Tab-separated table of C-alpha atoms and ligand atoms in Angstrom:
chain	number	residue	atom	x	y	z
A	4	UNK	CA	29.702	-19.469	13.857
A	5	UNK	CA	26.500	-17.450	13.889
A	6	UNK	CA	24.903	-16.312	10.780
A	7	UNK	CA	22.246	-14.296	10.543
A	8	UNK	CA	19.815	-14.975	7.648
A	9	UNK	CA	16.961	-12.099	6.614
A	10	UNK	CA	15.581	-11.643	2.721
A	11	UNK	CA	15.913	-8.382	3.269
A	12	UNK	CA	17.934	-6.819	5.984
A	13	UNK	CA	19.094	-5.602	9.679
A	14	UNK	CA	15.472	-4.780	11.190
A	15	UNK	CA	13.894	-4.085	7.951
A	16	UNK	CA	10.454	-4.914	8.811
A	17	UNK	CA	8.633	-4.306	12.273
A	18	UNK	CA	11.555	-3.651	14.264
A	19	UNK	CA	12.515	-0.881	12.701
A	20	UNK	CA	9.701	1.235	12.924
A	21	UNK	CA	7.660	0.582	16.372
A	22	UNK	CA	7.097	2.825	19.515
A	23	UNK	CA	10.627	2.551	20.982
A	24	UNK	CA	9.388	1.495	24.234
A	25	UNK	CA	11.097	-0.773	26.830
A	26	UNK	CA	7.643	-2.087	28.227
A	27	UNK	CA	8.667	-4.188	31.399
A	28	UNK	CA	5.553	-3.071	33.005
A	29	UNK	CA	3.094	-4.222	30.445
A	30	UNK	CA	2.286	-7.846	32.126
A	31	UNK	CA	-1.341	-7.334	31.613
A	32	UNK	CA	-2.535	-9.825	28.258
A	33	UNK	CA	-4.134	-8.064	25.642
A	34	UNK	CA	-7.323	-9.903	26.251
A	35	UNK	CA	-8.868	-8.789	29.464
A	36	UNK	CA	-12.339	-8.405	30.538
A	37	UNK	CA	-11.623	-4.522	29.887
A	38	UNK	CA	-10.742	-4.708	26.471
A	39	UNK	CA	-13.263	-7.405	25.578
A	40	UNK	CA	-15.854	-4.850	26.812
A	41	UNK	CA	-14.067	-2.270	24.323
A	42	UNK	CA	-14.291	-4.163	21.412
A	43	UNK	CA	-17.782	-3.367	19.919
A	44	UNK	CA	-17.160	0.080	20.900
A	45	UNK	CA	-13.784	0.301	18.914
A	46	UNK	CA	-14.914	-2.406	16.117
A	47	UNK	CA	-17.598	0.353	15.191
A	48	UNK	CA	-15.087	2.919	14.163
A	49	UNK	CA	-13.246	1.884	11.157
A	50	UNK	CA	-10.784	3.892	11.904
A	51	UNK	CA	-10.796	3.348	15.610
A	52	UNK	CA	-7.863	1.680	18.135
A	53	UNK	CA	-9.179	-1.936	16.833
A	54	UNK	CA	-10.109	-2.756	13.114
A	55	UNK	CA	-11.228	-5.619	11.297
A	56	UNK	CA	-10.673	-5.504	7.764
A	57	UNK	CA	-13.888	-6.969	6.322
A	58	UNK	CA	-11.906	-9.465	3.906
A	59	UNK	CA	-10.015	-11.124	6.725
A	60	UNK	CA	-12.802	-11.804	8.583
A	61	UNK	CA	-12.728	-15.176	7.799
A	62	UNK	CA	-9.207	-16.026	8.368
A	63	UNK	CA	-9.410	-14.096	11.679
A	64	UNK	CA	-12.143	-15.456	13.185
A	65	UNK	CA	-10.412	-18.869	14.796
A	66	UNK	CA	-7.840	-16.452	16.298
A	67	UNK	CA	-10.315	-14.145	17.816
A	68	UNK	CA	-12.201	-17.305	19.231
A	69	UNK	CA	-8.923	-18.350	20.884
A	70	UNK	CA	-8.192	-14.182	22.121
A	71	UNK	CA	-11.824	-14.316	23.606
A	72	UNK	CA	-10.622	-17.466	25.543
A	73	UNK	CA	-7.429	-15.906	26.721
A	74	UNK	CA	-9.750	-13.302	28.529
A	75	UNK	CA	-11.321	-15.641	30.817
A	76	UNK	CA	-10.109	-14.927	34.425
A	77	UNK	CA	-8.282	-18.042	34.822
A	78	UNK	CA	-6.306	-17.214	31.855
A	79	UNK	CA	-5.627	-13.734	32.030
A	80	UNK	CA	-4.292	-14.823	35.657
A	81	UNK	CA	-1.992	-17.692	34.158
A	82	UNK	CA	-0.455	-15.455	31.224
A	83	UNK	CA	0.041	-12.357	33.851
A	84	UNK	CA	2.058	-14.897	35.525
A	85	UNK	CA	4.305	-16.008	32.626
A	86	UNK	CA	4.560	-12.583	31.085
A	87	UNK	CA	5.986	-11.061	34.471
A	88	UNK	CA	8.258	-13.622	34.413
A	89	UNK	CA	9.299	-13.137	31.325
A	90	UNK	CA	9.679	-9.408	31.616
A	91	UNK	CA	12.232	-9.780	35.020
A	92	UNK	CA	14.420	-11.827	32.267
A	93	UNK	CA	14.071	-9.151	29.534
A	94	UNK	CA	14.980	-6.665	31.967
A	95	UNK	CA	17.483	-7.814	32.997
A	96	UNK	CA	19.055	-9.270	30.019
A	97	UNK	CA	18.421	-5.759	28.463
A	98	UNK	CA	19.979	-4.032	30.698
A	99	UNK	CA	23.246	-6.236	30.607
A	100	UNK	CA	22.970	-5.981	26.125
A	101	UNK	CA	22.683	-2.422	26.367
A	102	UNK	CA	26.043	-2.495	28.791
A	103	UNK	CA	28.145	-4.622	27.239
A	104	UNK	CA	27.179	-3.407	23.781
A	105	UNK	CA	27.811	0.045	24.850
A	106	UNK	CA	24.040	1.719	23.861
A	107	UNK	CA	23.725	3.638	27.284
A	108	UNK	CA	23.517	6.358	25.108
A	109	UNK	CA	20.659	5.025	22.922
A	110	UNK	CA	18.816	4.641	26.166
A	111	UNK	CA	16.093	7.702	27.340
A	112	UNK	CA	15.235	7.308	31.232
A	113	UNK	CA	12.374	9.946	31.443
A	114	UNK	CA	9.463	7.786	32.223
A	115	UNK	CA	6.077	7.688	30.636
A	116	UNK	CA	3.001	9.379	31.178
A	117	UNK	CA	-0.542	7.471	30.696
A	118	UNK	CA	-3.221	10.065	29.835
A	119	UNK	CA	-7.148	9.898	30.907
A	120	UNK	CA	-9.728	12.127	30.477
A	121	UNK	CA	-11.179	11.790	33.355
A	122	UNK	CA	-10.801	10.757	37.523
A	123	UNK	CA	-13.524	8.026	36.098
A	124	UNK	CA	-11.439	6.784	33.500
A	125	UNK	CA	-8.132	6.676	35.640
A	126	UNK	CA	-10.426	4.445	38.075
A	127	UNK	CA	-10.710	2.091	35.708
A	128	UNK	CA	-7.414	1.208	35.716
A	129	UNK	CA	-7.337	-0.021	39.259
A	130	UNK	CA	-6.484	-3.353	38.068
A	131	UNK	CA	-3.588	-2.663	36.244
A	132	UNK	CA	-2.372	-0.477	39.026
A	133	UNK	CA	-2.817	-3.439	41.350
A	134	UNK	CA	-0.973	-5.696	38.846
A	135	UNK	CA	1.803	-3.318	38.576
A	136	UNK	CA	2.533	-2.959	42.338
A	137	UNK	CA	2.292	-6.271	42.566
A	138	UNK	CA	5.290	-7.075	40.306
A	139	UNK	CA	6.777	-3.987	42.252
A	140	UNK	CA	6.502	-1.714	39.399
A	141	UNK	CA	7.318	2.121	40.617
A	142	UNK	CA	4.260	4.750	39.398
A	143	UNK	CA	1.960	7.260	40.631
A	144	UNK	CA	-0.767	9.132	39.734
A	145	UNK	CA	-0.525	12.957	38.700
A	146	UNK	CA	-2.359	16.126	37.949
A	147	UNK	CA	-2.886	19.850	37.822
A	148	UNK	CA	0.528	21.411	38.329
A	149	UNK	CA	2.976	18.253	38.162
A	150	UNK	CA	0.924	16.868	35.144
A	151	UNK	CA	1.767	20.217	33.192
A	152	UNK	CA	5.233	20.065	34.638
A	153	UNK	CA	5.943	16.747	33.201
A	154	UNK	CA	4.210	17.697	30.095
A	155	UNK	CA	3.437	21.288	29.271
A	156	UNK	CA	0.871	22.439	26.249
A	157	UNK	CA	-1.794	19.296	26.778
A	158	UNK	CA	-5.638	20.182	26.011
A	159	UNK	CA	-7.569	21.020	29.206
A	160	UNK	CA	-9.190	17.719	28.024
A	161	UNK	CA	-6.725	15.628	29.973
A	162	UNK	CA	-7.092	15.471	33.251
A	163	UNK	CA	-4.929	12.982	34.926
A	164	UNK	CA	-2.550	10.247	34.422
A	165	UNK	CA	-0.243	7.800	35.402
A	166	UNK	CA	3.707	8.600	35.303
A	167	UNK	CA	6.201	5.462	35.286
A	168	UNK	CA	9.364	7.365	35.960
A	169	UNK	CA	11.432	4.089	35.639
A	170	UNK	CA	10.277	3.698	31.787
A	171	UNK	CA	12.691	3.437	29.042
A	172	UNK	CA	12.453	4.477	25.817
A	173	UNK	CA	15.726	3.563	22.841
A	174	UNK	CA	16.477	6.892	20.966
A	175	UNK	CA	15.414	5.318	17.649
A	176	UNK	CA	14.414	1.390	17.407
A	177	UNK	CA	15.987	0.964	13.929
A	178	UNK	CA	19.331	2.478	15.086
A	179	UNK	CA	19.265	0.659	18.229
A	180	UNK	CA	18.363	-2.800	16.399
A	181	UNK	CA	21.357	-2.222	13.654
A	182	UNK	CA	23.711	-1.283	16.539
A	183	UNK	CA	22.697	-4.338	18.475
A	184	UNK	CA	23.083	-6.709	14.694
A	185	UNK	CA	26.853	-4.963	14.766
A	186	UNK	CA	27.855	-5.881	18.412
A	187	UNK	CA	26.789	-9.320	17.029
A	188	UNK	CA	28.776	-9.122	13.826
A	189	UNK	CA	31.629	-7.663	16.132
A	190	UNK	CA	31.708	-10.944	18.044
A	191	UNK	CA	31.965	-13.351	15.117
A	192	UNK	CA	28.182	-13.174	13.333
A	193	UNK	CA	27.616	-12.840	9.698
A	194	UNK	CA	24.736	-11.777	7.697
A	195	UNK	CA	23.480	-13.480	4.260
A	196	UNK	CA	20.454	-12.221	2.645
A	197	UNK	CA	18.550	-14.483	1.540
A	198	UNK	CA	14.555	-15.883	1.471
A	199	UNK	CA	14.248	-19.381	3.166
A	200	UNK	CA	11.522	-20.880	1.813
A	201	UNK	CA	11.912	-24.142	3.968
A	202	UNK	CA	14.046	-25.709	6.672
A	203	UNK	CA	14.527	-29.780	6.352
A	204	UNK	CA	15.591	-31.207	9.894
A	205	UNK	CA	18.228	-34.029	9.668
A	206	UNK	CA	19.930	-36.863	11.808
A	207	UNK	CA	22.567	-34.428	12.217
A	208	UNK	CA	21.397	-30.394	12.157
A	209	UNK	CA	19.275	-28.707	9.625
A	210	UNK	CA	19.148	-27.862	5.909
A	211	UNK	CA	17.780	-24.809	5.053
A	212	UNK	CA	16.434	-24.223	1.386
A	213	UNK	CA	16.523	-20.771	0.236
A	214	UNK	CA	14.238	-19.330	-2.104
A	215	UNK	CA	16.382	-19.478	-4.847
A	216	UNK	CA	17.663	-22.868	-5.269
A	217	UNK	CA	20.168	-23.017	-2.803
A	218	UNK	CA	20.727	-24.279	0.566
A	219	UNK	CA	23.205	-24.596	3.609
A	220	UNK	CA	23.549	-27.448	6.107
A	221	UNK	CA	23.372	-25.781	9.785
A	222	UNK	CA	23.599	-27.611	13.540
A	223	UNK	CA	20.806	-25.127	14.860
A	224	UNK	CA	18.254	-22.742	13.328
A	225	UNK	CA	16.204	-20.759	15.371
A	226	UNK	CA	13.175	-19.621	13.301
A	227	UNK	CA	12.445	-16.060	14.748
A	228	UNK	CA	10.415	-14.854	11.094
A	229	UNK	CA	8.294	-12.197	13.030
A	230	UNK	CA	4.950	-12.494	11.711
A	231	UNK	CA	6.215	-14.752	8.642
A	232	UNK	CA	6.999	-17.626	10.962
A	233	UNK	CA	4.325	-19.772	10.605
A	234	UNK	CA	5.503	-20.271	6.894
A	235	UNK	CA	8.008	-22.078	8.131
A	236	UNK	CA	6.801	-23.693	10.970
A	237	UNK	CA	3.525	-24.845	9.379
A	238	UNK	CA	5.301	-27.471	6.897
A	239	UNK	CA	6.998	-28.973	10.025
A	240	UNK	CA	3.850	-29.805	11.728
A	241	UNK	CA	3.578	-27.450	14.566
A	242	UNK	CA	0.314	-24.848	13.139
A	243	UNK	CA	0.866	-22.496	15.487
A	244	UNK	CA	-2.098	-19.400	16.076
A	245	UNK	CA	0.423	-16.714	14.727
A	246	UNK	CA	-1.366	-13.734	13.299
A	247	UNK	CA	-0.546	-10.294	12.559
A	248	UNK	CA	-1.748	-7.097	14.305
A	249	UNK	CA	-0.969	-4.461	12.206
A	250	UNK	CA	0.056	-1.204	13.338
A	251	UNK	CA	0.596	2.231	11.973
A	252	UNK	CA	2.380	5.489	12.728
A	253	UNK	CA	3.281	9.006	11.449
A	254	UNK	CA	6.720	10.576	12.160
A	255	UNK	CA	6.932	14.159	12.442
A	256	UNK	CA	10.151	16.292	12.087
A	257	UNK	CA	11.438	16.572	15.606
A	258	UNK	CA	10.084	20.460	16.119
A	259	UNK	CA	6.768	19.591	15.598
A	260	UNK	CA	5.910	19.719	19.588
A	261	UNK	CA	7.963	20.192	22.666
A	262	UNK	CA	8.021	17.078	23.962
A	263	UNK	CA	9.636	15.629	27.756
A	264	UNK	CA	8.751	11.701	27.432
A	265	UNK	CA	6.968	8.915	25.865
A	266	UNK	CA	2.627	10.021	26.196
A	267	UNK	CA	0.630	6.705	26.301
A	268	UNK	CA	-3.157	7.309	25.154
A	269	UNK	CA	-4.543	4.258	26.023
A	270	UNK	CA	-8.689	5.286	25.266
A	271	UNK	CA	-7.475	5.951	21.717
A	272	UNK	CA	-5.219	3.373	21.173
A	273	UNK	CA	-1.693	5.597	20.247
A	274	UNK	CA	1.144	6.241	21.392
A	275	UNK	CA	3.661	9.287	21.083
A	276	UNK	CA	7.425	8.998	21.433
A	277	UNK	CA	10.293	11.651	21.226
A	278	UNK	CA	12.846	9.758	19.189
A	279	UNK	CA	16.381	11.234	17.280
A	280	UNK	CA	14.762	10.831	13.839
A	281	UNK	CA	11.459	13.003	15.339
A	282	UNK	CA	8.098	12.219	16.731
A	283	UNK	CA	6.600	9.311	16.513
A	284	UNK	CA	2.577	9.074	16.833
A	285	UNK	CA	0.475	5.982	16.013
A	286	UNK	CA	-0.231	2.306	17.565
A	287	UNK	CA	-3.496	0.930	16.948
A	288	UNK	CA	-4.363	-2.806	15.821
A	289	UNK	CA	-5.735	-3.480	12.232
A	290	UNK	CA	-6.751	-7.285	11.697
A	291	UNK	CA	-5.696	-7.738	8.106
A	292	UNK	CA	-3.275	-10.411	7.642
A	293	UNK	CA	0.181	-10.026	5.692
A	294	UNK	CA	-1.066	-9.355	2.057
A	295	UNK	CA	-3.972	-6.688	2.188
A	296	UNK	CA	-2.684	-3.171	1.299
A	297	UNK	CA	-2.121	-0.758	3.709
A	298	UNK	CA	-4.933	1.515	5.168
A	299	UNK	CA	-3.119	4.330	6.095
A	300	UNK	CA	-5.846	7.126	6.515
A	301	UNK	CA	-5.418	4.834	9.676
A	302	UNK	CA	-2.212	7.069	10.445
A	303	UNK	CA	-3.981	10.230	9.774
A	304	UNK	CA	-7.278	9.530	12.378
A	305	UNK	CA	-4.373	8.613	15.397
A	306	UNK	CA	-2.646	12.473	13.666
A	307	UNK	CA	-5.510	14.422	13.685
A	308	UNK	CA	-6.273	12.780	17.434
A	309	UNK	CA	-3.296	13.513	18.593
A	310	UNK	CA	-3.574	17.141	17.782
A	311	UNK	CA	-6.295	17.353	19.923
A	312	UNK	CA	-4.976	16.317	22.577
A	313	UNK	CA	-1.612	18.301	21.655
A	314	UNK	CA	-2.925	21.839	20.680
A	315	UNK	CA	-0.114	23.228	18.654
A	316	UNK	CA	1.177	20.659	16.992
A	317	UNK	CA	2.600	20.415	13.792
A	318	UNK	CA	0.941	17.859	11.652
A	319	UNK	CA	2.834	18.453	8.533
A	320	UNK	CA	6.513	16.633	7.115
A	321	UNK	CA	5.520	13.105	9.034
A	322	UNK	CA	6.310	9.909	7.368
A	323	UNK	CA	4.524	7.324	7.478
A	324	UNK	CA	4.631	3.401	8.317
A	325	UNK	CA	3.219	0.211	8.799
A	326	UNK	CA	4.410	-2.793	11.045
A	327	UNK	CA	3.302	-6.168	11.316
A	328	UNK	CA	3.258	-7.073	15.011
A	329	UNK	CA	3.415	-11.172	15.169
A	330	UNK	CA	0.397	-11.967	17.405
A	331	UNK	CA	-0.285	-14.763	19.469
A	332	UNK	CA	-3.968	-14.900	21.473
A	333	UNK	CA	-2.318	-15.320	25.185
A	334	UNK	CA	0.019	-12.244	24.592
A	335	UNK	CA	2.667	-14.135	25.129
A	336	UNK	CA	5.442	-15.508	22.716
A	337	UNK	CA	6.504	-19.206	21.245
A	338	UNK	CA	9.586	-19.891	22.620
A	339	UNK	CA	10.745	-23.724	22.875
A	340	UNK	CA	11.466	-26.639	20.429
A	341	UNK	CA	10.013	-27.346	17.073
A	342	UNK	CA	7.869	-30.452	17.290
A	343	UNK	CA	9.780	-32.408	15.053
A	344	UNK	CA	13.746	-31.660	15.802
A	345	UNK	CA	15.596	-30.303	18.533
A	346	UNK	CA	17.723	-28.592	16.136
A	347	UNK	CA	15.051	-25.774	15.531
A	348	UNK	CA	13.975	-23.699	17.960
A	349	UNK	CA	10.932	-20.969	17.915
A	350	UNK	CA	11.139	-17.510	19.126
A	351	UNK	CA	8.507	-15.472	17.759
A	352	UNK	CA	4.696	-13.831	18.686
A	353	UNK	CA	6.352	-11.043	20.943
A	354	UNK	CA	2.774	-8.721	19.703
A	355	UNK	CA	3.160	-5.757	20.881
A	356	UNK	CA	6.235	-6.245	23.166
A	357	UNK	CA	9.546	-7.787	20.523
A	358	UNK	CA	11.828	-4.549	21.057
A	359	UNK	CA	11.082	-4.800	25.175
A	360	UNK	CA	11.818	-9.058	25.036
A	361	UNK	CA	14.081	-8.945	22.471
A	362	UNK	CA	17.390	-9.493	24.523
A	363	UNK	CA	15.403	-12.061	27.244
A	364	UNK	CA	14.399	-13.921	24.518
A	365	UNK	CA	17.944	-14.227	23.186
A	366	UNK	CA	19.195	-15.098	26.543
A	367	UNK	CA	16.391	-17.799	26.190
A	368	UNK	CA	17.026	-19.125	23.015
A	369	UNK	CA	20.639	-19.581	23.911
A	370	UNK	CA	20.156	-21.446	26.730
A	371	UNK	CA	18.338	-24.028	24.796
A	372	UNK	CA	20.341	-24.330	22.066
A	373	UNK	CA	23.489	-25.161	24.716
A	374	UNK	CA	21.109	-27.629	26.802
A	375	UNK	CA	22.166	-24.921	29.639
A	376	UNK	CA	18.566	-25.181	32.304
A	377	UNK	CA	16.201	-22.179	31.187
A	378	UNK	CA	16.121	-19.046	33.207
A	379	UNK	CA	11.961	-19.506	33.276
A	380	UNK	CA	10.204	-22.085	33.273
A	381	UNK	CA	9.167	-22.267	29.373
A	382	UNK	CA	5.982	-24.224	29.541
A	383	UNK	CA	3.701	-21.291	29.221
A	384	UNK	CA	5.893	-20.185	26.215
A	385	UNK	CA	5.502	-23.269	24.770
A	386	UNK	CA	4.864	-23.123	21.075
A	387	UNK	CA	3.079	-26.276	21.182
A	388	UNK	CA	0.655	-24.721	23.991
A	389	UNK	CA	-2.316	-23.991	21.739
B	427	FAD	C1	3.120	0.444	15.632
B	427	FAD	C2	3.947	-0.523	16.473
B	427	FAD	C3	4.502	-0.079	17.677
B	427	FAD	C4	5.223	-0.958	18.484
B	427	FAD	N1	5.819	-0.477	19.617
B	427	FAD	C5	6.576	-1.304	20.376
B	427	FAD	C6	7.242	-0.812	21.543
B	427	FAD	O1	7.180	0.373	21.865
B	427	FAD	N2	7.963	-1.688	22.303
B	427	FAD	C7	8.054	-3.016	21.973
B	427	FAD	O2	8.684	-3.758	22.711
B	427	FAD	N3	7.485	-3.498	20.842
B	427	FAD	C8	6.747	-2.688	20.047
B	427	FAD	N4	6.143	-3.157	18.915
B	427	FAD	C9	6.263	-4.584	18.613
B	427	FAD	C10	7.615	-4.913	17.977
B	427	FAD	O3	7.922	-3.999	16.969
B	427	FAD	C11	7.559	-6.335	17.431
B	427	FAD	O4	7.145	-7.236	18.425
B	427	FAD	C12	8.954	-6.753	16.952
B	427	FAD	O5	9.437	-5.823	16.004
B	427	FAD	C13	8.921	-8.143	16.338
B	427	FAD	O6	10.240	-8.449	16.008
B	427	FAD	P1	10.572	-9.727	15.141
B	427	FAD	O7	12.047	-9.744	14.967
B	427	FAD	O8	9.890	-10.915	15.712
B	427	FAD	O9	9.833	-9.422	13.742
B	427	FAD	P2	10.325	-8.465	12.555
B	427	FAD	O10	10.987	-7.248	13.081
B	427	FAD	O11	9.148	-8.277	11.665
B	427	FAD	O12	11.437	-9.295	11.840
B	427	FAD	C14	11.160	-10.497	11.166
B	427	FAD	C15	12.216	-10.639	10.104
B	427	FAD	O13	12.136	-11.936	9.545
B	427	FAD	C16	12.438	-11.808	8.167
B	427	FAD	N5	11.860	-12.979	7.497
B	427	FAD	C17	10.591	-13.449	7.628
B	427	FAD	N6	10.440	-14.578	6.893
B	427	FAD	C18	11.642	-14.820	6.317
B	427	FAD	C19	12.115	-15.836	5.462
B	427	FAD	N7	11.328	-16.837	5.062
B	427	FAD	N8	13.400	-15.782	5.050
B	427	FAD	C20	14.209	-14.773	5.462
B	427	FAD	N9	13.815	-13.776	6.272
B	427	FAD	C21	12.542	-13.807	6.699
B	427	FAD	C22	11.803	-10.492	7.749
B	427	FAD	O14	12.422	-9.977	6.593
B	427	FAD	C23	12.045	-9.636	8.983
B	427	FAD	O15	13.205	-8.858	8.872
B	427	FAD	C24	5.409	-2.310	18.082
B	427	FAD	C25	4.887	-2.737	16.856
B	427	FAD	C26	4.169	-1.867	16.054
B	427	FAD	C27	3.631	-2.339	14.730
């Protein structure tokens, strides 16, 4: 029997609060060329798309040695590869959770718009595009009249963009991810909260020490920790480049703007999403670790953007969050054996894309715990890659 083991809950941490975005289409790594030619731009704004905090500099640094690698054409090339791989599995093991779970419901099909300010802008994205038709992803570019028809009440500022009509969006990721935990529990799972602190691999399966004092003998563990994995992974030899992105948002009461789909602004580094709890507005990346406090007059800057973009929206009522995306420097996650048992397995380091990969990765993950052949081949995923 399954059980699922979390210190504090169902989807307490990241999951619960991120962008509600099925992503399939985002193959591209983080670390192009593009976004390498972004960074001092962005790295000058404190409160900009991409942050440094100051005091993490030094802990950051080997990480953003190994991103700056993962941007050389060869690479980018190899992890596109992987990633689009991995997205046809997510897809489709999505698509047959959300069936047999019965979540149809908790599924929006209106597509996604990516906003630019200008024809030059949109240009720019020519790679992207080309990467997207490649892996036969549906999208075209709009304007004018069928721009304001897909989203009325945008600033004259915006100019064009690019509409994904086959885009998904969940109605709320933290109701989606507790349904999802219950379908589980409905098939046999159980929860127990509880803090491991470290997992001893035997002859025969696992023990896992909890935090306080106890422990339970398993066959299996898979060690998906989010952003906290490498505290468990570390002591069993496999130091793995997981860091956190931090992210931040602001959710508004639902009347605070009218609107039709998920907007992408992807020159300011936010997102905002029409979800049943309201609307959701932030993204951005803060390099800060796990302990620093959080910045949030982050949340405010991607607000008061927002509204710019959005004349007439409300600003007031939002709450606000921070996540802790777990970041690996290829953009793709660690997926695969533990070094020292093959009793443990990894999944973890999904960055910005965990709610999208989420069922994949489970299909995944099962098939190596059963010794069933993987539906990829997992050597890119590896977590011993680095
Ligand atoms: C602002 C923002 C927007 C995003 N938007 C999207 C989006 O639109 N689409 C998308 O696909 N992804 C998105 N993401 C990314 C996505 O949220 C993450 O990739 C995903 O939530 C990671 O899931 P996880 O289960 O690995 O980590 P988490 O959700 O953080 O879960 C890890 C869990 O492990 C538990 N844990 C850790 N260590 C221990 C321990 N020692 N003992 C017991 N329990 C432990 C924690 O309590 C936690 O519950 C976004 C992220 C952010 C921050």
């Amino acid at each position: 029997m399954a059980v699922l083991i979390d210190r504090k809950g169902v989807a307490e941490e990241t999951s619960r609060g991120n962008a509600g975005a099925f992503a399939f289409s985002d193959v591209i790594p983080l670390a192009t060329s593009g976004i390498l030619r972004k960074l001092p731009r962005w790295l000058s704004d404190p409160l900009g798309p991409l942050t440094i905090r100051p005091e993490y500099l030094p802990q950051i640094t080997p990480w953003m040695i190994r991103f700056w690698r993962a941007g050389w054409p060869d690479r980018v090339a190899a992890s596109l590869k992987a990633q689009a791989a991995m997205m046809r599995v997510a897809r489709t093991e999505a698509e047959a959770l959300i069936a047999s779970a019965g979540l149809d419901a908790m599924v929006r099909h209106d597509g996604v718009l990516e906003l630019y300010e200008s024809e030059d802008e949109l240009t720019k994205t020519a790679r992207d595009d080309a990467a997207k038709s490649a892996e036969g992803i549906e999208f075209r570019h709009v304007r004018g009249a069928e721009l304001a028809e897909l989203q009325p009440g945008l600033s004259p500022r915006i100019t064009c963009a690019t509409f994904i009509p086959k885009w998904q969006t969940v109605s709320d990721p933290y109701d989606y991810a507790v349904a999802v935990g219950k379908a589980a529990m409905a098939r046999g799972a159980s929860f127990k909260q509880a803090e491991v602190a470290q997992l001893r691999p035997q002859n025969e399966g696992v023990v896992i020490e909890f935090t306080d004092g106890t422990s339970l003998h398993a066959r299996q563990v898979v060690v998906a920790g989010g952003a906290w994995s490498k505290r468990l992974t570390a002591p069993l030899g496999d130091n793995i480049p997981l860091e956190t992105e931090r992210g931040y948002n602001t959710t508004l009461p639902g009347y605070s703007f009218d609107l039709k789909r998920q907007l992408v602004f992807s020159g300011h580094g936010f997102v905002v999403t029409p979800l049943e709890s309201g609307i959701r507005i932030g993204g951005a990346v803060e390099l800060g670790g796990l302990s620093l406090p959080p910045n949030f007059k982050r949340a405010d800057a991607m607000l008061q953007k927002a509204a710019m973009f959005m004349p007439g929206l409300v600003t007031t009522g939002g709450r606000q969050w921070m996540g802790f995306r777990p970041s690996l420097p290829d953009s793709l996650p660690a997926i695969g054996f533990s070094r020292p048992s093959r009793n443990i397995v990894y999944a973890f380091g999904h960055g910005h894309l965990g709610l999208t990969q989420a069922a994949g990765t489970g299909k995944l993950v099962a098939e190596l715990l059963t010794g069933a052949t993987p539906s990829l081949d997992l050597t890119p995923l590896s977590p011993q890659r680095f």
